[in-house]
Coordinates of C-alpha atoms in Angstrom, one line a residue:
X248 CA 26.1 37.4 3.9
X249 CA 27.3 40.5 5.1
X250 CA 29.7 41.8 3.0
X251 CA 29.0 41.0 -0.7
X252 CA 31.2 42.1 -4.4
X253 CA 29.9 41.0 -7.9
X254 CA 31.7 40.7 -10.6
X255 CA 30.2 41.8 -14.3
X256 CA 31.0 40.5 -17.0
X257 CA 29.7 39.9 -20.5
X258 CA 25.7 38.3 -19.1
X259 CA 25.2 39.2 -15.4
X260 CA 25.6 35.6 -13.4
X261 CA 23.6 35.5 -10.1
X262 CA 25.4 33.0 -8.1
X263 CA 23.7 31.5 -4.9
X264 CA 25.4 30.2 -2.0
X265 CA 23.6 28.1 0.4
X266 CA 25.1 26.8 4.1
X267 CA 23.1 23.8 4.9
X268 CA 22.7 22.7 8.4
X269 CA 21.8 19.0 8.6
X270 CA 20.4 18.0 11.7
X271 CA 18.8 14.5 12.1
X272 CA 14.5 13.7 12.5
X273 CA 12.4 10.9 14.6
X274 CA 11.9 8.2 12.0
X275 CA 10.0 5.9 14.5
X276 CA 8.9 3.1 12.9
X277 CA 4.9 2.8 12.3
X278 CA 2.8 1.5 15.0
X279 CA -1.0 0.7 15.5
X280 CA -2.6 0.8 18.6
X281 CA -6.1 -1.0 18.6
X282 CA -7.5 0.6 21.6
X283 CA -11.0 -1.4 21.2
X284 CA -11.6 -5.7 19.8
X285 CA -15.7 -5.9 19.9
X286 CA -16.9 -9.1 19.2
X287 CA -20.5 -7.6 17.3
X288 CA -22.1 -10.6 16.3
X289 CA -21.9 -14.6 15.1
X290 CA -18.1 -13.9 13.0
X291 CA -17.8 -10.8 13.0
X292 CA -15.1 -8.9 15.3
X293 CA -14.9 -4.8 15.2
X294 CA -11.9 -3.0 15.5
X295 CA -10.9 0.6 16.3
X296 CA -7.1 1.5 15.2
X297 CA -5.6 4.4 16.5
X298 CA -2.2 6.1 15.6
X299 CA -1.6 8.7 18.0
X300 CA 2.3 9.5 16.2
X301 CA 0.5 10.4 12.4
X302 CA -2.5 11.3 13.8
X303 CA -4.5 8.5 12.3
X304 CA -8.2 7.0 13.4
X305 CA -9.1 3.6 11.3
X306 CA -12.0 1.9 12.2
X307 CA -12.3 -2.0 11.0
X308 CA -14.8 -4.8 10.5
X309 CA -13.3 -8.3 10.0
X310 CA -16.2 -10.9 9.0
X311 CA -15.6 -14.9 8.7
X312 CA -17.5 -15.4 5.7
X313 CA -17.7 -19.4 6.3
X314 CA -19.4 -19.3 9.1
X315 CA -23.2 -20.1 8.6
X316 CA -24.5 -17.4 10.4
X317 CA -23.0 -14.6 8.5
X318 CA -24.5 -13.1 4.8
X319 CA -23.0 -10.3 2.4
X320 CA -24.8 -8.4 0.1
X321 CA -24.0 -4.9 -1.9
X322 CA -27.3 -2.4 -1.7
X323 CA -28.3 0.3 -4.5
X324 CA -29.7 3.9 -2.8
X325 CA -33.2 4.3 -3.1
X326 CA -33.0 0.8 -4.1
X327 CA -32.6 2.2 -7.9
X328 CA -30.0 3.2 -10.4
X329 CA -30.5 6.6 -9.8
X330 CA -30.6 7.6 -5.9
X331 CA -28.6 8.5 -3.2
X332 CA -28.4 7.7 0.5
X333 CA -26.9 7.5 3.9
X334 CA -25.4 4.3 4.3
X335 CA -26.8 4.3 7.9
X336 CA -30.2 4.4 5.8
X337 CA -29.1 1.2 3.7
X338 CA -28.9 -0.8 6.6
X339 CA -31.5 0.0 8.4
X340 CA -33.5 -0.7 5.0
X341 CA -32.3 -3.8 4.7
X342 CA -32.2 -4.7 8.2
X343 CA -35.0 -7.2 9.1
X344 CA -36.0 -10.5 11.8
X345 CA -33.3 -13.3 10.1
X346 CA -31.7 -10.8 8.3
X347 CA -29.6 -8.5 10.6
X348 CA -27.2 -6.2 9.2
X349 CA -24.4 -5.6 11.7
X350 CA -22.2 -3.5 10.0
X351 CA -21.9 -1.3 6.7
X352 CA -19.5 1.1 4.3
X353 CA -20.0 3.1 2.0
X354 CA -19.5 2.2 -1.9
X355 CA -18.4 2.7 -5.4
X356 CA -17.5 6.2 -6.6
X357 CA -21.0 8.0 -8.4
X358 CA -21.3 10.7 -11.0
X359 CA -24.7 12.5 -11.9
X360 CA -28.0 11.4 -9.5
X361 CA -25.9 8.7 -8.3
X362 CA -25.2 6.5 -10.6
X363 CA -22.6 4.6 -9.8
X364 CA -19.2 4.3 -11.8
X365 CA -19.1 0.9 -12.3
X366 CA -20.8 -2.4 -12.3
X367 CA -22.8 -3.6 -9.2
X368 CA -25.1 -6.9 -8.8
X369 CA -27.1 -7.8 -5.9
X370 CA -28.4 -11.1 -5.3
X371 CA -27.0 -12.6 -8.7
X372 CA -29.2 -9.1 -10.8
X373 CA -27.7 -6.3 -12.2
X374 CA -27.9 -3.0 -11.0
X375 CA -25.7 -1.5 -13.7
X376 CA -23.3 -2.2 -16.1
X377 CA -21.0 -1.1 -18.0
X378 CA -18.8 -2.8 -21.1
X379 CA -15.9 -1.5 -20.6
X380 CA -13.7 -1.0 -17.7
X381 CA -10.1 -0.7 -16.2
X382 CA -10.9 -0.2 -12.7
X383 CA -11.4 -2.7 -10.1
X384 CA -14.7 -4.8 -8.9
X385 CA -15.0 -6.6 -5.6
X386 CA -17.5 -9.7 -6.2
X387 CA -18.8 -12.5 -4.0
X388 CA -19.5 -16.3 -5.6
X389 CA -22.4 -17.8 -4.1
X390 CA -20.1 -19.6 -2.1
X391 CA -18.6 -16.4 -0.8
X392 CA -15.6 -16.3 -2.1
X393 CA -14.5 -13.4 -2.9
X394 CA -12.6 -11.5 -6.1
X395 CA -10.6 -8.6 -7.4
X396 CA -10.7 -8.2 -11.0
X397 CA -11.1 -4.7 -13.7
X398 CA -15.1 -6.3 -14.8
X399 CA -17.3 -5.2 -17.6
X400 CA -19.8 -7.4 -18.6
X401 CA -21.4 -8.3 -22.2
X402 CA -23.5 -10.4 -22.6
X403 CA -26.7 -12.7 -24.7
X404 CA -30.2 -13.2 -25.1
X405 CA -31.4 -16.9 -27.0
X406 CA -34.6 -17.3 -29.0
X407 CA -36.6 -20.7 -28.2
X408 CA -35.2 -21.9 -31.7
X409 CA -31.9 -21.5 -31.4
X410 CA -30.9 -17.8 -32.6
X411 CA -28.9 -15.1 -30.7
X412 CA -29.1 -11.6 -30.2
X413 CA -26.2 -9.2 -28.2
X414 CA -27.6 -8.0 -25.5
X415 CA -26.0 -4.2 -25.4
X416 CA -26.5 -3.6 -21.5
X417 CA -28.8 -4.1 -18.8
X418 CA -30.5 -0.7 -17.2
X419 CA -29.1 1.7 -19.3
X420 CA -30.6 3.8 -21.7
X421 CA -31.9 2.2 -24.5
X422 CA -30.4 3.9 -28.3
X423 CA -29.9 2.8 -31.8
X424 CA -30.5 -1.0 -32.7
X425 CA -29.5 -1.5 -28.5
X426 CA -30.6 -4.8 -27.0
X427 CA -31.2 -3.8 -23.3
X428 CA -33.1 -6.0 -20.3
X429 CA -34.6 -3.8 -17.3
X430 CA -35.5 -5.0 -14.1
X431 CA -36.9 -3.2 -11.3
X432 CA -33.6 -1.5 -10.2
X433 CA -33.9 0.6 -13.3
X434 CA -37.7 2.0 -12.5
X435 CA -41.2 1.8 -12.5
X436 CA -40.7 1.6 -16.3
X437 CA -38.2 1.4 -19.3
X438 CA -38.7 5.1 -20.5
X439 CA -37.7 3.9 -24.0
X440 CA -40.4 5.7 -27.0
X441 CA -42.3 3.8 -29.4
X442 CA -39.3 2.8 -32.1
X443 CA -39.1 -0.5 -30.8
X444 CA -40.6 -3.8 -29.2
X445 CA -40.4 -5.0 -25.5
X446 CA -40.9 -8.3 -24.0
X447 CA -42.3 -8.5 -20.2
X448 CA -40.8 -11.6 -19.0
X449 CA -40.4 -14.2 -15.7
X450 CA -37.6 -15.8 -14.6
X451 CA -37.9 -19.5 -14.0
X452 CA -34.7 -20.0 -12.6
X453 CA -31.8 -18.4 -9.9
X454 CA -30.2 -15.2 -10.9
X455 CA -26.8 -14.9 -11.3
X456 CA -23.7 -13.1 -13.0
X457 CA -21.7 -15.1 -16.2
X458 CA -24.7 -17.9 -15.7
X459 CA -27.7 -18.1 -17.8
X460 CA -31.1 -17.2 -16.3
X461 CA -34.2 -19.0 -18.1
X462 CA -37.4 -16.9 -18.8
X463 CA -40.7 -17.1 -19.8
X464 CA -42.7 -13.9 -22.0
X465 CA -45.8 -13.2 -20.8
X466 CA -46.5 -10.5 -22.7
X467 CA -44.8 -8.4 -26.1
X468 CA -45.7 -5.2 -27.6
X469 CA -44.0 -3.0 -30.2
X470 CA -44.3 0.6 -31.5
X471 CA -45.2 1.5 -28.0
X472 CA -42.7 1.2 -25.3
X473 CA -42.2 2.5 -21.6
X474 CA -43.7 -1.0 -20.7
X475 CA -43.5 -0.6 -17.1
X476 CA -41.6 -3.1 -14.8
X477 CA -43.7 -5.1 -12.3
X478 CA -41.1 -6.0 -8.9
X479 CA -40.8 -9.7 -10.1
X480 CA -40.2 -9.4 -13.8
X481 CA -38.2 -7.8 -16.1
X482 CA -38.8 -6.0 -19.8
X483 CA -36.4 -6.9 -22.7
X484 CA -36.3 -4.1 -24.9
X485 CA -34.6 -3.7 -28.1
X486 CA -34.3 -1.2 -30.7
X487 CA -33.7 -1.3 -34.8
X488 CA -32.0 -5.3 -35.4
X489 CA -32.6 -5.7 -32.0
X490 CA -36.2 -5.1 -32.0
X491 CA -36.1 -7.0 -35.4
X492 CA -34.8 -10.3 -33.7
X493 CA -37.3 -9.9 -30.7
X494 CA -40.3 -9.5 -33.5
X495 CA -39.0 -12.0 -35.7
X496 CA -38.2 -14.8 -32.8
X497 CA -39.9 -14.8 -29.5
X498 CA -43.8 -15.2 -29.5
X499 CA -45.9 -14.8 -25.7
X500 CA -45.2 -17.8 -23.8
X501 CA -41.5 -18.8 -25.3
X502 CA -39.0 -19.7 -23.0
X503 CA -36.0 -17.7 -23.6
X504 CA -32.3 -17.3 -22.0
X505 CA -30.6 -14.6 -21.2
X506 CA -26.6 -14.6 -20.3
X507 CA -25.3 -11.2 -18.3
X508 CA -21.1 -12.9 -18.8
X509 CA -18.4 -11.6 -17.5
X510 CA -14.9 -9.9 -18.8
X511 CA -12.3 -11.1 -18.9
X512 CA -13.4 -15.0 -19.6
X513 CA -12.5 -16.9 -17.2
X514 CA -14.8 -15.3 -13.8
X515 CA -17.0 -17.7 -11.8
X516 CA -20.3 -17.2 -11.3
X517 CA -20.9 -14.2 -8.7
X518 CA -23.5 -12.9 -7.3
X519 CA -22.4 -9.6 -6.0
X520 CA -20.1 -7.1 -7.3
X521 CA -19.6 -3.4 -6.3
X522 CA -17.1 -1.6 -8.2
X523 CA -14.1 0.4 -6.6
X524 CA -10.2 2.3 -7.7
X525 CA -7.6 1.1 -7.6
X526 CA -6.6 -2.4 -6.5
X527 CA -4.1 -1.1 -3.3
X528 CA -3.1 -4.6 -1.9
X529 CA -2.1 -8.1 -4.5
X530 CA -0.4 -10.8 -3.2
X531 CA -0.1 -9.8 0.3
X532 CA 2.0 -6.6 -0.4
X533 CA 1.3 -3.5 -1.0
X534 CA -0.2 -2.1 -4.6
X535 CA -1.1 0.9 -3.9
X536 CA 0.9 3.0 -6.7
X537 CA 1.4 0.1 -8.9
X538 CA -2.6 -0.2 -8.8
X539 CA -3.5 3.2 -9.3
X540 CA -0.9 3.8 -12.1
X541 CA -2.4 0.7 -13.8
X542 CA -6.0 1.6 -14.1
X543 CA -5.2 4.9 -15.5
X544 CA -4.8 7.0 -12.6
X545 CA -3.6 10.8 -12.8
X546 CA -2.7 13.3 -10.3
X547 CA -2.3 13.3 -6.9
X548 CA -5.0 11.1 -5.5
X549 CA -3.1 8.0 -4.9
X550 CA -0.3 9.8 -2.9
X551 CA -3.0 13.1 -1.0
X552 CA -4.1 12.5 2.5
X553 CA -7.5 11.7 2.7
X554 CA -10.7 9.8 4.7
X555 CA -11.1 6.4 2.6
X556 CA -13.0 3.0 2.8
X557 CA -11.4 -0.4 1.5
X558 CA -12.4 -4.0 1.3
X559 CA -10.4 -6.8 1.3
X560 CA -10.0 -10.4 2.3
X561 CA -7.3 -13.0 3.6
X562 CA -5.3 -14.8 1.8
X563 CA -7.5 -18.8 1.7
X564 CA -10.6 -16.2 0.9
X565 CA -12.1 -17.1 4.9
X566 CA -12.6 -13.6 5.8
X567 CA -13.6 -10.5 5.2
X568 CA -12.0 -6.9 5.8
X569 CA -14.0 -3.9 5.6
X570 CA -11.4 -0.7 6.3
X571 CA -12.3 3.2 6.7
X572 CA -9.7 6.3 8.1
X573 CA -10.9 9.1 9.0
X574 CA -9.4 12.1 7.6
X575 CA -9.2 16.1 7.0
X576 CA -9.6 16.3 10.9
X577 CA -7.2 16.7 13.6
X578 CA -8.3 13.0 15.6
X579 CA -6.8 12.3 11.7
X580 CA -4.7 13.4 9.0
X581 CA -5.7 10.8 6.2
X582 CA -4.6 8.0 4.4
X583 CA -2.7 8.3 1.1
X584 CA -3.5 4.6 -0.9
X585 CA 0.1 3.0 0.3
X586 CA -0.6 4.4 3.5
X587 CA -3.9 2.6 3.7
X588 CA -2.6 -0.3 2.0
X589 CA 0.4 -0.5 4.2
X590 CA -2.4 -1.2 7.4
X591 CA -4.6 -3.4 5.5
X592 CA -0.9 -6.0 5.0
X593 CA -0.5 -5.2 8.3
X594 CA -3.8 -6.6 9.3
X595 CA -3.3 -10.2 7.6
X596 CA -5.1 -8.4 3.8
X597 CA -3.8 -10.4 1.1
X598 CA -5.8 -8.1 -1.6
X599 CA -7.6 -5.3 -1.5
X600 CA -9.7 -2.6 -3.1
X601 CA -9.7 1.8 -2.6
X602 CA -13.5 2.5 -2.4
X603 CA -15.2 5.8 -2.3
X604 CA -13.6 8.3 0.2
X605 CA -13.4 11.5 1.6
X606 CA -16.7 12.9 2.6
X607 CA -18.0 9.3 1.5
X608 CA -16.2 7.4 4.3
X609 CA -18.7 5.8 6.3
X610 CA -18.4 2.8 9.2
X611 CA -22.2 2.0 10.0
X612 CA -22.7 -1.0 13.0
X613 CA -26.0 -2.2 14.6
X614 CA -27.2 1.5 12.8
X615 CA -24.5 4.0 14.8
X616 CA -22.1 6.0 12.2
X617 CA -19.0 4.5 14.3
X618 CA -16.2 7.0 12.4
X619 CA -16.6 10.7 12.1
X620 CA -17.0 11.7 8.7
X621 CA -15.1 14.4 7.1
X622 CA -18.2 16.5 6.5
X623 CA -19.0 16.2 10.1
X624 CA -22.1 14.8 8.9
X625 CA -23.3 11.7 6.9
X626 CA -23.1 12.3 3.2
X627 CA -25.8 10.6 0.7
X628 CA -23.9 7.6 -1.4
X629 CA -24.8 5.7 -4.6
X630 CA -24.4 2.0 -2.9
X631 CA -23.2 0.6 0.3
X632 CA -21.4 -3.1 1.2
X633 CA -23.7 -4.8 3.7
X634 CA -22.1 -7.3 6.4
X635 CA -25.4 -9.6 7.7
X636 CA -26.3 -12.1 10.1
X637 CA -29.3 -14.5 9.7
X638 CA -28.8 -15.2 13.7
X639 CA -32.0 -14.4 15.9
X640 CA -32.2 -11.7 18.0
X641 CA -32.7 -12.9 21.9
X642 CA -32.5 -9.5 24.4
X643 CA -30.9 -11.7 27.3
X644 CA -28.1 -10.3 28.9
X645 CA -24.7 -12.9 28.2
X646 CA -21.8 -10.6 27.6
X647 CA -20.4 -6.9 28.2
X648 CA -17.6 -5.7 26.4
X649 CA -15.5 -2.3 28.2
X650 CA -15.0 0.3 25.7
X651 CA -12.0 0.2 25.2
X652 CA -10.3 -2.6 25.9
X653 CA -7.1 -1.1 25.7
X654 CA -5.5 2.2 26.4
X655 CA -1.7 3.9 26.7
X656 CA -1.3 6.6 28.5
X657 CA 1.2 9.5 29.2
X658 CA 1.4 10.5 32.9
X659 CA -1.7 12.9 34.0
X660 CA -3.7 11.4 30.4
X661 CA -7.2 10.7 30.7
X662 CA -9.4 8.2 29.2
X663 CA -12.9 7.4 29.4
X664 CA -14.3 4.2 29.8
X665 CA -17.4 2.7 29.4
X666 CA -19.0 -0.7 28.5
X667 CA -21.7 -2.5 26.5
X668 CA -24.4 -5.7 26.4
X669 CA -24.6 -8.1 24.3
X670 CA -26.8 -11.2 24.0
X671 CA -25.9 -14.7 22.9
X672 CA -25.4 -13.6 19.3
X673 CA -23.6 -10.4 20.1
X674 CA -27.0 -8.3 19.7
X675 CA -27.0 -4.8 21.8
X676 CA -28.9 -5.2 25.1
X677 CA -29.8 -2.0 26.9
X678 CA -27.2 -1.6 30.5
X679 CA -27.8 0.8 33.2
X680 CA -24.2 2.6 33.6
X681 CA -24.9 3.1 37.0
X682 CA -25.1 0.2 38.1
X683 CA -21.3 -1.1 37.0
X684 CA -18.7 -0.9 39.8
X685 CA -15.2 0.1 38.2
X686 CA -12.0 -0.7 39.5
X687 CA -7.6 -0.8 38.8
X688 CA -5.8 -3.6 39.4
X689 CA -3.3 -2.6 40.7
X690 CA -1.8 1.8 42.1
X691 CA -1.4 2.9 37.8
X692 CA -4.0 5.9 38.3
X693 CA -7.4 6.4 39.7
X694 CA -10.8 5.9 38.8
X695 CA -13.9 7.4 39.4
X696 CA -17.3 5.9 39.6
X697 CA -18.0 6.7 36.4
X698 CA -15.3 5.3 34.4
X699 CA -13.0 7.9 34.5
X700 CA -9.4 7.1 34.4
X701 CA -6.3 8.8 34.9
X702 CA -2.9 7.8 34.7
X703 CA -0.6 7.7 37.4
X704 CA 3.2 9.1 37.0
X705 CA 4.4 5.7 37.5
X706 CA 5.8 4.0 34.1
X707 CA 3.5 0.4 35.2
X708 CA 0.5 -2.1 32.9
X709 CA -1.9 -2.7 34.8
X710 CA -6.2 -3.6 34.3
X711 CA -9.3 -1.2 34.7
X712 CA -11.9 -3.5 35.9
X713 CA -16.1 -3.4 35.7
X714 CA -18.0 -5.4 37.3
X715 CA -22.2 -5.2 36.1
X716 CA -24.3 -7.5 37.6
X717 CA -22.3 -10.6 37.9
X718 CA -20.5 -10.2 35.0
X719 CA -17.2 -8.6 35.0
X720 CA -14.7 -7.7 32.1
X721 CA -11.0 -5.6 32.0
X722 CA -9.3 -2.9 30.2
X723 CA -5.1 -3.0 29.8
X724 CA -3.7 -0.4 30.7
X725 CA -0.3 0.8 29.6
X726 CA 1.0 4.3 31.6
X727 CA 3.4 5.3 29.3
X728 CA 6.9 7.5 30.2
X729 CA 9.9 8.8 28.2
X730 CA 11.8 6.3 26.1
X731 CA 13.8 8.8 24.1
X732 CA 14.7 12.6 24.1
X733 CA 16.3 14.1 20.5
X734 CA 19.1 16.7 21.1
X735 CA 19.6 19.9 18.2
X736 CA 21.9 20.7 16.5
X737 CA 23.9 16.7 16.7
X738 CA 26.9 18.0 15.0
X739 CA 27.8 21.5 15.1
X740 CA 31.4 23.8 15.1
X741 CA 31.6 26.7 17.1
X742 CA 34.1 29.0 18.7
X743 CA 34.9 30.9 22.0
X744 CA 33.1 33.8 21.8
X745 CA 29.0 32.6 21.3
X746 CA 26.9 31.1 22.8
X747 CA 25.0 28.0 21.0
X748 CA 21.9 27.4 22.9
X749 CA 21.2 23.5 22.4
X750 CA 17.2 22.4 22.5
X751 CA 15.4 18.9 23.0
X752 CA 12.6 16.8 22.4
X753 CA 11.0 14.0 24.4
X754 CA 9.3 11.4 23.3
X755 CA 7.1 8.6 24.5
X756 CA 6.2 5.0 23.7
X757 CA 4.8 5.8 21.2
X758 CA 7.0 8.3 19.8
X759 CA 4.7 11.1 20.2
X760 CA 6.3 14.0 20.9
X761 CA 6.1 15.4 25.1
X762 CA 6.6 18.5 26.8
X763 CA 8.2 18.2 29.5
X764 CA 9.6 21.2 32.2
X765 CA 13.5 22.4 31.7
X766 CA 14.0 21.0 35.4
X767 CA 13.4 17.6 34.5
X768 CA 16.6 17.4 31.7
X769 CA 20.2 17.4 33.4
X770 CA 22.9 18.9 31.3
X771 CA 26.9 18.3 31.1
X772 CA 29.6 18.0 28.6
X773 CA 32.0 15.7 28.4
X774 CA 35.2 17.8 29.1
X775 CA 34.5 20.9 31.1
X776 CA 37.7 22.4 30.3
X777 CA 37.1 22.7 26.7
X778 CA 33.2 24.5 27.2
X779 CA 30.5 24.9 29.5
X780 CA 27.1 24.1 29.0
X781 CA 23.9 25.4 31.3
X782 CA 20.5 24.5 32.7
X783 CA 19.3 26.0 29.7
X784 CA 20.9 24.3 26.9
X785 CA 23.2 27.3 26.2
X786 CA 27.6 26.3 25.5
X787 CA 30.2 28.1 25.7
X788 CA 33.4 26.8 24.2
X789 CA 36.5 27.8 26.2
X790 CA 39.1 26.3 24.1
X791 CA 39.8 24.4 20.6
X792 CA 39.0 20.5 20.5
X793 CA 36.0 18.7 20.7
X794 CA 33.5 17.6 23.0
X795 CA 30.5 16.3 23.8
X796 CA 26.9 17.8 24.9
X797 CA 25.0 15.8 26.7
X798 CA 21.3 15.9 27.8
X799 CA 19.9 13.6 29.6
X800 CA 15.8 12.8 31.7
X801 CA 16.4 9.6 34.4
X802 CA 18.0 7.1 32.9
X803 CA 17.4 7.9 28.8
X804 CA 20.0 10.7 27.1
X805 CA 21.1 12.2 23.9
X806 CA 24.6 13.5 22.7
X807 CA 26.2 16.8 19.8
X808 CA 28.8 16.2 19.0
X809 CA 31.0 20.2 19.1
X810 CA 34.4 21.1 17.1
X811 CA 35.3 24.0 18.9
X812 CA 37.6 26.5 15.8
X813 CA 39.3 29.6 16.6
X814 CA 40.3 31.5 13.4
X815 CA 41.8 34.2 13.1
X816 CA 41.9 36.9 9.6
X817 CA 40.7 35.5 6.2
X818 CA 40.5 31.6 4.7
X819 CA 40.7 30.7 1.3
X820 CA 37.5 28.4 0.9
X821 CA 37.2 28.6 -3.4
X822 CA 40.6 29.2 -6.0
X823 CA 38.4 28.1 -8.8
X824 CA 41.7 26.3 -10.0
X825 CA 39.8 23.4 -10.2
X826 CA 36.3 21.8 -12.2
X827 CA 36.0 19.4 -8.9
X828 CA 32.9 19.4 -7.3
X829 CA 31.2 21.7 -9.3
X830 CA 27.7 21.5 -11.5
X831 CA 24.9 23.6 -13.0
X832 CA 21.5 23.5 -12.7
X833 CA 18.3 25.8 -13.1
X834 CA 15.4 26.7 -15.2
X835 CA 14.9 27.0 -18.3
X836 CA 18.9 25.9 -20.0
X837 CA 20.2 25.4 -23.3
X838 CA 21.9 22.6 -21.5
X839 CA 24.0 21.7 -25.4
X840 CA 25.1 25.2 -25.1
X841 CA 25.8 25.8 -21.4
X842 CA 29.1 24.9 -19.8
X843 CA 31.7 25.7 -16.9
X844 CA 35.3 26.6 -18.0
X845 CA 39.0 27.7 -15.7
X846 CA 40.0 30.9 -17.0
X847 CA 42.9 32.6 -16.8
X848 CA 41.7 36.2 -18.5
X849 CA 40.6 37.3 -15.0
X850 CA 41.9 36.4 -11.5
X851 CA 42.4 37.4 -8.2
X852 CA 43.9 35.8 -5.1
X853 CA 44.6 32.7 -7.0
X854 CA 45.2 33.0 -11.1
X855 CA 42.1 31.3 -12.4
X856 CA 38.6 32.4 -12.4
X857 CA 35.1 30.3 -13.3
X858 CA 33.9 30.5 -16.1
X859 CA 30.0 30.1 -17.1
X860 CA 29.2 29.7 -20.8
X861 CA 25.1 29.5 -20.7
X862 CA 22.2 30.0 -22.8
X863 CA 18.6 30.5 -21.8
X864 CA 16.0 28.7 -23.6
X865 CA 13.1 31.1 -21.5
X866 CA 10.5 33.8 -23.5
X867 CA 8.6 36.4 -21.9
X868 CA 6.5 34.9 -19.8
X869 CA 8.8 32.1 -18.4
X870 CA 11.3 33.1 -15.9
X871 CA 15.3 31.3 -16.5
X872 CA 17.9 31.2 -14.0
X873 CA 21.4 29.3 -13.7
X874 CA 22.6 27.2 -10.3
X875 CA 26.6 27.0 -10.2
X876 CA 27.4 24.9 -6.5
X877 CA 29.9 23.1 -4.9
X878 CA 29.9 21.6 -1.7
X879 CA 32.7 22.6 0.5
X880 CA 33.9 23.2 4.5
X881 CA 34.6 25.9 5.8
X882 CA 36.9 26.0 8.6
X883 CA 35.7 27.8 11.9
X884 CA 32.8 30.2 12.4
X885 CA 32.6 33.0 10.1
X886 CA 32.0 36.5 10.6
X887 CA 31.9 37.0 6.8
X888 CA 31.6 35.2 3.2
X889 CA 33.2 37.8 0.0
X890 CA 32.5 36.6 -3.2
X891 CA 35.3 37.9 -6.2

C-alpha cells in the first residue's frame, strides 16, 4: 500500500486490508495406472500401479484364497517373540519344496527387542498374547476365511479333575499369581524364578486359537523355575495361587486342556493372527479417519503421507490383497490412510487394515524386494505375512511375461522393456535376454534390440512385442498428447496503461504438466478493438469494456475474462455508514467484551466511523491480535489505497 494513514484512538488498532486474486486449480480425478500385471503363482497375481500426477508407486499381490495350492501364514522374526529380521529373510527361511513362499509383506508395529505390539498366532500356536486391545487384528480361520477385529486373548486351563484356573497370558513374563503357557517362540527356557510350579506338556490334539487343545503332562517341577522348552512341547508355569492350582490338581501323566479364547465373543477358531492399526476399509467404504479415531489415534499419523503396508480382502472373502506404497522419495510421496483406503476400495477390497509402514514397508516376490524402501535398504522388522504355494517347481519354460505390460508415454519419453520366463506353476525360469526380438505393432515410436522404446510425436495406441524361442508376449502402449491447457489469471480487471502477463500450463492425458515451447501456443483476444495480446501472452487494454483472452494448443483451448475499466480521481471504497459485511476475528480475544459499532463522534468524508471495543485475554507469553475484515469490490485498477 503506497499511502497509509493510521488514526490513533484510546487503544492502538491494527487494520489489515487484503486484496485476493483467485485462480482456478487443476482438480484432476486420480487415475491409477497399472504398469504391470504378472501371474506369479497358482492363484496369485502381482500388480505394479503408478499415479504419476502425485506421484505414487504401489505394489499389490492378489491371492485367490479358494485355490487348493494356496497357503497363508504369518512368521515371526528369528522364530522368537524377541527378534528382528528382514521380510525377505523370513520368506526365504520358510520356503522349501512343497511350501514355496511366493510373496510376503512386513507385518505388525513393534517395540523394544522386536516384540510385536499386538497378538500373533502361527498355525494355531500363539506367539504373543495381549489381554486388552482396541486395535484391529487380521486373522484367518483354518478354512482361510479372513477377518478383521480388535482382538484380545484370554484363556483357561482345565485340570483332569475338572477344576479350572485362568490362563493369564502366553509367552509373557510370569508375575505374582500368573499362570503362563510357554512355547518354542519364547526361547529355550521359561526364564522364571524358583517360586512356582511348571508342567512340561505334549499336545495330543491340533493347535488352534479360540479352541481347546489337549495336553499330556510329561513332567512336573516345583521350586526350581527356568524349565527348558523343547521345540515340540510347551510349559505351563504358575506362581502363587496358580502354582497351588498346578500342585493340587495336576500330576505327571494327566491329560489337561488349555483354551486360548478370543475376545470379543463370537469369533471363530483361527490359525493365523497378526496385528495392525487401524482398520482403513469397512464394508467397501473408506474408513481411514473413522478407524484411526475409533482405535484411539491422536496426532497426524492418519493424514500425513508415509510409506504404508496394508492387508485386505474382498466382499466374498475369496481374494486377499497385500499392498505396499512407497513414500518419502521422488518417485512416490507416500499416502495418508484415506488415500490408501481409496486405492484399496478401487481395487475391490471390502475390509482392510493398515500394517506397519515407514521404513518397514516391504513387498517381497520370489525372494526379490519389489518396492523401494525409504531407508534405501530393507529394514529388519518384527513379523511378516506370507503367501505360499504347495505347487512343485518344474524348471521348464512354459510362459514369458513382459514387464511392464503397459505404458503411457508422452512424445519423446522412453521406457525400457524386459521379460521373464516361467514354468507351469509360474516359478521363475532363467532366460537369455540377448535372444529376444522386439518389434512394434505399428508406427508409435522406435524400439531398440535391447527393448528401449521411445514414444513418437503423434498421439496413438499400439503394442511392443517380444519373441523368445517361440514364446510371445506384448505390452500395450498409449502415446499421450496434450489434453488440457490452463490460462492464468482466469479473471482480472485491467486498464489501458499497464501490461498484464498471462501464463499457460499444459497437461497430458494423466494430468501431468508438460512444458511446451512458446511457439506451440497461439494467443488471441475476442475483440481486437478493445485489447491486444502478443505471442508471449502480454495483454494490453485499448478501451473500456469486456474481452476474452484465448490461448490455443492445436485443438485445445482455454479462456480468461478481462474487464477493462478506466478511472480517474478518487472513488470511495467504504464509508463506514453500515456494519453490513463486517466481521471480527483474531487470537486471544475476549469475545464477550469485543464488538464493533458505528460512531458519529469522529468522521471524515462520510458521517460516521467504525468503532471497536475490545478486550484481549493475553499474557506476557502469548500474542493477541484483532482483525476486522470485509469483502468488497473496487472499480478499476487503483494506484493507491488510502485509509483514514
